[in-house]
Short mmCIF file of C-alpha atoms in Angstrom, two decimals:
data_model
loop_
_atom_site.label_atom_id
_atom_site.label_comp_id
_atom_site.label_asym_id
_atom_site.label_seq_id
_atom_site.Cartn_x
_atom_site.Cartn_y
_atom_site.Cartn_z
CA MET A 1 109.36 164.22 142.53
CA SER A 2 106.42 164.28 140.03
CA SER A 3 106.80 163.33 136.32
CA ILE A 4 106.23 167.05 135.77
CA GLU A 5 108.80 168.34 137.96
CA ARG A 6 111.28 165.96 136.25
CA TYR A 7 110.20 167.29 132.92
CA ILE A 8 110.80 170.89 134.05
CA GLU A 9 114.21 169.88 135.30
CA LYS A 10 115.14 168.09 132.13
CA MET A 11 114.00 171.13 130.02
CA GLY A 12 115.61 173.70 132.14
CA GLN A 13 119.15 171.93 132.01
CA SER A 14 118.97 172.48 128.14
CA ALA A 15 117.61 175.97 127.99
CA GLN A 16 119.79 178.35 126.19
CA SER A 17 118.24 181.82 126.68
CA PRO A 18 115.23 183.17 128.81
CA LYS A 19 114.41 185.51 125.78
CA ALA A 20 111.47 184.64 123.75
CA GLU A 21 108.04 186.26 122.30
CA GLU A 22 105.40 186.99 124.81
CA LEU A 23 102.07 188.45 124.89
CA PRO A 24 101.86 192.15 125.46
CA PRO A 25 100.79 192.83 129.10
CA MET A 26 96.96 193.29 129.87
CA PRO A 27 95.97 196.76 131.09
CA ALA A 28 95.64 196.75 134.91
CA VAL A 29 91.91 197.53 134.87
CA PRO A 30 88.98 195.77 136.03
CA PRO A 31 86.84 194.38 133.22
CA SER A 32 84.27 196.88 131.64
CA PRO A 33 80.60 196.08 132.43
CA CYS A 34 78.87 194.39 129.24
CA LYS A 35 76.64 196.79 127.44
CA ALA A 36 73.91 194.25 126.68
CA SER A 37 70.95 194.58 129.07
CA PRO A 38 69.98 191.76 131.27
CA GLY A 39 66.99 190.90 128.96
CA GLN A 40 68.99 190.76 125.77
CA ALA A 41 70.76 187.56 124.54
CA SER A 42 74.01 188.26 122.99
CA LYS A 43 73.49 185.38 119.96
CA GLN A 44 75.90 187.12 117.56
CA ALA A 45 78.52 186.52 115.12
CA VAL A 46 81.88 188.08 115.94
CA SER A 47 85.04 188.77 114.06
CA ILE A 48 88.27 187.88 115.51
CA ASP A 49 90.99 190.44 114.61
CA PHE A 50 93.54 188.31 112.97
CA VAL A 51 95.94 191.25 112.57
CA LYS A 52 95.64 191.83 116.31
CA LEU A 53 96.63 188.29 116.98
CA LYS A 54 99.38 188.15 114.42
CA ALA A 55 100.94 191.35 115.96
CA ALA A 56 100.98 189.58 119.35
CA GLY A 57 102.76 186.56 117.92
CA MET A 58 99.73 184.25 117.81
CA LEU A 59 98.38 181.81 115.51
CA THR A 60 95.51 182.59 112.84
CA PRO A 61 93.98 180.36 110.26
CA ASP A 62 96.46 181.95 107.55
CA THR A 63 99.28 182.19 109.86
CA SER A 64 103.11 181.94 108.46
CA GLN A 65 104.52 181.07 111.69
CA GLU A 66 104.90 177.48 110.74
CA LYS A 67 107.32 176.74 113.72
CA LEU A 68 104.68 177.97 116.33
CA SER A 69 102.01 176.03 114.40
CA GLU A 70 104.21 172.90 114.69
CA GLU A 71 104.81 173.58 118.50
CA TYR A 72 100.92 173.41 119.13
CA ARG A 73 100.13 170.65 116.95
CA ALA A 74 102.65 168.65 119.29
CA ILE A 75 100.74 170.11 122.33
CA LYS A 76 97.40 169.21 121.00
CA ARG A 77 98.02 165.68 119.88
CA PRO A 78 98.13 163.88 123.28
CA LEU A 79 95.08 166.02 124.56
CA LEU A 80 92.87 165.03 121.58
CA ARG A 81 94.08 161.31 121.89
CA ASN A 82 93.08 161.47 125.64
CA ALA A 83 89.65 163.02 124.79
CA PHE A 84 88.89 160.98 121.79
CA GLY A 85 91.27 158.28 120.87
CA ARG A 86 92.65 154.99 122.22
CA ALA A 87 94.31 156.91 125.10
CA LYS A 88 91.03 157.64 126.41
CA LEU A 89 90.33 153.89 126.66
CA ALA A 90 93.75 153.27 128.15
CA ALA A 91 93.09 155.81 130.77
CA GLY A 92 89.87 154.21 131.98
CA SER A 93 87.56 156.45 129.96
CA ARG A 94 88.43 159.49 132.15
CA GLU A 95 85.23 161.52 132.73
CA HIS A 96 85.15 164.96 130.85
CA ALA A 97 88.51 164.41 128.92
CA ASN A 98 87.16 166.79 126.19
CA LEU A 99 87.02 169.51 128.96
CA ILE A 100 90.51 171.10 129.15
CA MET A 101 91.67 173.68 131.76
CA VAL A 102 94.65 176.03 130.86
CA THR A 103 96.09 177.59 133.88
CA SER A 104 99.27 178.30 135.47
CA SER A 105 101.02 179.08 138.97
CA LEU A 106 100.88 182.85 138.68
CA PRO A 107 99.69 185.79 136.48
CA SER A 108 101.63 186.49 133.34
CA GLU A 109 103.12 183.21 132.50
CA GLY A 110 101.33 182.95 129.33
CA LYS A 111 98.19 180.99 129.97
CA SER A 112 95.71 182.99 127.83
CA PHE A 113 98.39 183.16 124.95
CA THR A 114 98.49 179.21 125.22
CA ALA A 115 94.61 178.84 125.45
CA ILE A 116 94.06 181.05 122.51
CA ASN A 117 96.75 179.26 120.41
CA LEU A 118 95.65 175.87 121.45
CA ALA A 119 91.98 176.61 120.59
CA MET A 120 93.07 178.16 117.15
CA SER A 121 95.20 175.16 116.45
CA MET A 122 92.47 172.55 117.29
CA ALA A 123 89.74 174.49 115.26
CA MET A 124 91.91 173.73 112.28
CA GLU A 125 91.21 169.98 112.65
CA ARG A 126 88.89 168.32 110.38
CA ASP A 127 86.98 166.40 112.81
CA TYR A 128 86.46 168.57 115.81
CA THR A 129 84.75 171.67 116.90
CA VAL A 130 86.24 174.08 119.76
CA LEU A 131 84.35 176.13 122.27
CA LEU A 132 86.90 178.41 124.13
CA VAL A 133 85.49 179.50 127.64
CA GLU A 134 86.72 182.78 129.38
CA ALA A 135 86.81 181.17 132.71
CA ASP A 136 89.08 183.86 134.31
CA VAL A 137 85.91 185.68 135.18
CA GLY A 138 87.80 188.33 137.48
CA ARG A 139 90.29 189.22 134.74
CA PRO A 140 88.96 187.97 131.35
CA ALA A 141 91.69 188.00 128.43
CA VAL A 142 90.30 186.13 125.55
CA CYS A 143 87.86 188.48 124.16
CA ARG A 144 90.13 191.52 124.53
CA TYR A 145 93.10 189.75 122.88
CA CYS A 146 90.79 188.68 120.00
CA GLY A 147 89.52 192.27 119.27
CA ILE A 148 86.17 191.57 120.58
CA ASP A 149 85.20 194.72 122.29
CA GLU A 150 81.71 194.11 123.49
CA PRO A 151 81.37 190.38 124.12
CA GLY A 152 78.01 190.65 126.02
CA LEU A 153 76.64 188.49 128.49
CA GLY A 154 78.45 185.10 129.23
CA LEU A 155 79.43 182.42 131.62
CA VAL A 156 78.70 184.22 135.02
CA ASP A 157 75.26 185.49 133.65
CA TYR A 158 74.26 181.75 132.60
CA LEU A 159 75.21 180.54 136.04
CA ALA A 160 73.46 183.44 137.93
CA ASP A 161 70.23 182.93 135.79
CA GLN A 162 69.29 179.33 134.76
CA GLY A 163 66.51 180.83 132.71
CA ARG A 164 69.02 181.80 129.84
CA GLU A 165 69.77 179.44 126.99
CA LEU A 166 73.46 178.77 126.71
CA SER A 167 73.25 178.67 122.86
CA GLU A 168 72.33 182.43 122.97
CA LEU A 169 75.35 183.46 124.91
CA LEU A 170 77.91 181.74 122.63
CA LEU A 171 79.74 183.92 120.17
CA ARG A 172 80.28 182.54 116.72
CA THR A 173 83.47 183.51 115.28
CA ASN A 174 84.89 184.01 111.77
CA VAL A 175 86.80 180.65 112.38
CA PRO A 176 84.27 178.15 111.29
CA LYS A 177 84.89 175.71 114.01
CA LEU A 178 85.48 178.10 116.77
CA SER A 179 83.13 179.51 119.25
CA ILE A 180 83.79 181.74 122.37
CA LEU A 181 81.78 181.80 125.62
CA PRO A 182 82.81 185.08 127.35
CA ALA A 183 82.88 185.60 130.93
CA GLY A 184 80.11 187.80 131.10
CA LYS A 185 79.35 190.54 133.63
CA HIS A 186 81.22 190.95 137.04
CA HIS A 187 79.41 189.20 139.79
CA PRO A 188 80.36 189.44 143.60
CA SER A 189 79.91 185.52 144.05
CA SER A 190 81.47 184.39 140.93
CA THR A 191 83.70 181.86 142.95
CA GLU A 192 80.31 180.43 144.53
CA LEU A 193 78.77 180.19 141.11
CA LEU A 194 81.82 178.45 139.50
CA GLY A 195 81.46 175.82 142.35
CA SER A 196 77.51 175.56 142.11
CA GLU A 197 75.41 172.71 140.94
CA ALA A 198 74.70 174.80 137.83
CA MET A 199 78.35 174.81 136.95
CA HIS A 200 78.52 171.02 137.45
CA ALA A 201 75.37 170.60 135.21
CA LEU A 202 76.88 172.71 132.62
CA MET A 203 80.21 170.94 132.64
CA ALA A 204 78.38 167.79 132.00
CA GLU A 205 76.35 169.37 129.29
CA LEU A 206 79.42 170.64 127.47
CA SER A 207 81.14 167.43 127.69
CA SER A 208 78.48 165.18 126.32
CA ARG A 209 76.03 167.19 124.18
CA TYR A 210 78.32 167.19 121.06
CA PRO A 211 80.58 164.20 120.57
CA ASP A 212 83.23 166.11 118.25
CA ARG A 213 83.43 169.27 120.67
CA VAL A 214 86.68 170.30 122.49
CA VAL A 215 86.03 172.77 125.34
CA ILE A 216 89.07 174.95 126.52
CA PHE A 217 88.87 176.88 129.67
CA ASP A 218 91.30 180.00 129.94
CA SER A 219 91.21 179.85 133.73
CA PRO A 220 92.59 182.07 136.52
CA PRO A 221 96.20 181.10 138.06
CA LEU A 222 95.98 178.37 140.71
CA LEU A 223 98.00 180.48 143.37
CA VAL A 224 95.75 183.62 143.10
CA SER A 225 92.12 182.28 142.76
CA ASN A 226 89.94 179.76 144.50
CA GLU A 227 87.97 179.49 141.23
CA ALA A 228 90.90 177.79 139.45
CA VAL A 229 91.13 175.09 142.00
CA THR A 230 87.21 174.75 141.93
CA LEU A 231 87.36 174.37 138.18
CA SER A 232 90.22 171.84 138.18
CA SER A 233 87.89 169.21 139.73
CA MET A 234 85.39 169.33 136.96
CA VAL A 235 87.77 168.88 133.86
CA GLY A 236 89.48 165.87 132.60
CA GLN A 237 92.54 167.51 131.37
CA ILE A 238 94.74 170.35 132.45
CA VAL A 239 97.45 172.15 130.63
CA PHE A 240 99.84 173.70 133.19
CA VAL A 241 101.75 176.74 131.67
CA ILE A 242 105.14 177.54 133.23
CA GLU A 243 107.17 180.62 132.21
CA ALA A 244 110.68 179.23 131.73
CA VAL A 245 113.39 180.58 134.12
CA ARG A 246 111.09 183.12 135.95
CA THR A 247 108.75 180.81 137.77
CA GLU A 248 110.29 179.33 140.73
CA ARG A 249 109.85 175.60 141.11
CA SER A 250 108.70 175.94 144.66
CA LYS A 251 105.60 177.84 143.18
CA VAL A 252 104.97 175.09 140.75
CA ARG A 253 104.98 172.36 143.27
CA GLN A 254 102.65 174.54 145.53
CA ALA A 255 100.24 174.98 142.52
CA LEU A 256 100.37 171.24 141.50
CA GLU A 257 99.47 170.27 145.13
CA LEU A 258 96.23 172.18 144.82
CA LEU A 259 94.85 169.81 142.26
CA ASP A 260 93.01 166.67 143.25
CA GLY A 261 94.74 164.18 140.94
CA GLY A 262 91.73 163.47 139.04
CA ALA A 263 92.68 164.97 135.75
CA VAL A 264 95.65 164.21 133.43
CA VAL A 265 98.00 167.19 133.69
CA GLY A 266 100.29 168.35 131.07
CA ALA A 267 103.04 170.94 131.13
CA VAL A 268 103.85 173.65 128.68
CA LEU A 269 107.24 175.41 129.23
CA ASN A 270 106.60 178.91 127.85
CA LYS A 271 109.17 181.55 126.71
CA PHE A 272 111.70 178.78 126.45
CA ARG A 273 114.49 178.33 124.39
CA GLY A 274 116.33 175.14 123.85
CA LYS A 275 117.90 172.81 121.33
CA SER A 276 114.70 171.34 120.04
CA SER A 277 112.40 174.12 120.70
CA ALA A 278 112.71 177.90 120.10
CA VAL A 279 110.04 178.87 122.35
CA TYR A 280 108.00 176.02 123.92
CA GLY A 281 108.60 172.60 125.49
CA TYR A 282 105.76 170.25 126.38
CA GLY A 283 105.56 167.40 128.89
CA TYR A 284 102.83 165.04 130.04
CA GLY A 285 102.15 163.31 133.21
CA ALA A 286 100.50 163.14 136.54
CA ALA A 287 100.53 166.10 138.86
CA LYS A 288 100.82 164.12 142.18
CA ARG A 289 104.06 163.22 143.62
CA GLU A 290 104.99 159.87 143.23
CA ALA A 291 105.94 157.57 146.24
#
């Protein structure tokens, strides 16, 4: 049994109620085509709709949800230590430790909720900047939940056309230290693009260009998309979101076995009620089974 499976068992034994706040479901419709023309760069400032985020139970810079804020402080600390602190040295200077993928086994477990809240919490740090990437290119959620209706071109467009400047695709938000890279337009070869040499080069650039940057990827679920498995091999850390009570342990085990073991994997138990946490639990450890 892996350390994450032991963590799930421990937290599950103390669970009191399956009811908790959750993100409203996304409309079951394909993403709308971006309105920017291929020749236009979307270099622009955008405003995150804080009212909309608050209504969905999410963190905002002026949030009054102190308990949720504390939960995400606890979640982000080991991630930041692995990326920038002594833990990085102890882990053997793991490559791309500042690239953090947020995923789950199945849809609707709360990965986008977690990715947005984690990005918002990290953007409140004095010493770091945050780039939030819509890497679930088949069903992008970040911009829609943030109230950004026309994000324009993004990740897929950059990978498909290396003549574009990445800086022109980033959205500067009204949170000073938070930028967003949208998914971009639908592309029939998105899986191949995410596994391309261009993507590997982009990941290297994102990891090394700015020493204070944390990059958070809202990834597809592992059991429904090959894109998630591809992306998992390029990041240094993975936040694995598990919906308490609903998600079967066999599905968690199946998803974890898809990971190659190169990244540090942490678990967030979402929609959880226990003695020490009203909504979330957090565990940290290797994904692979132990002998």
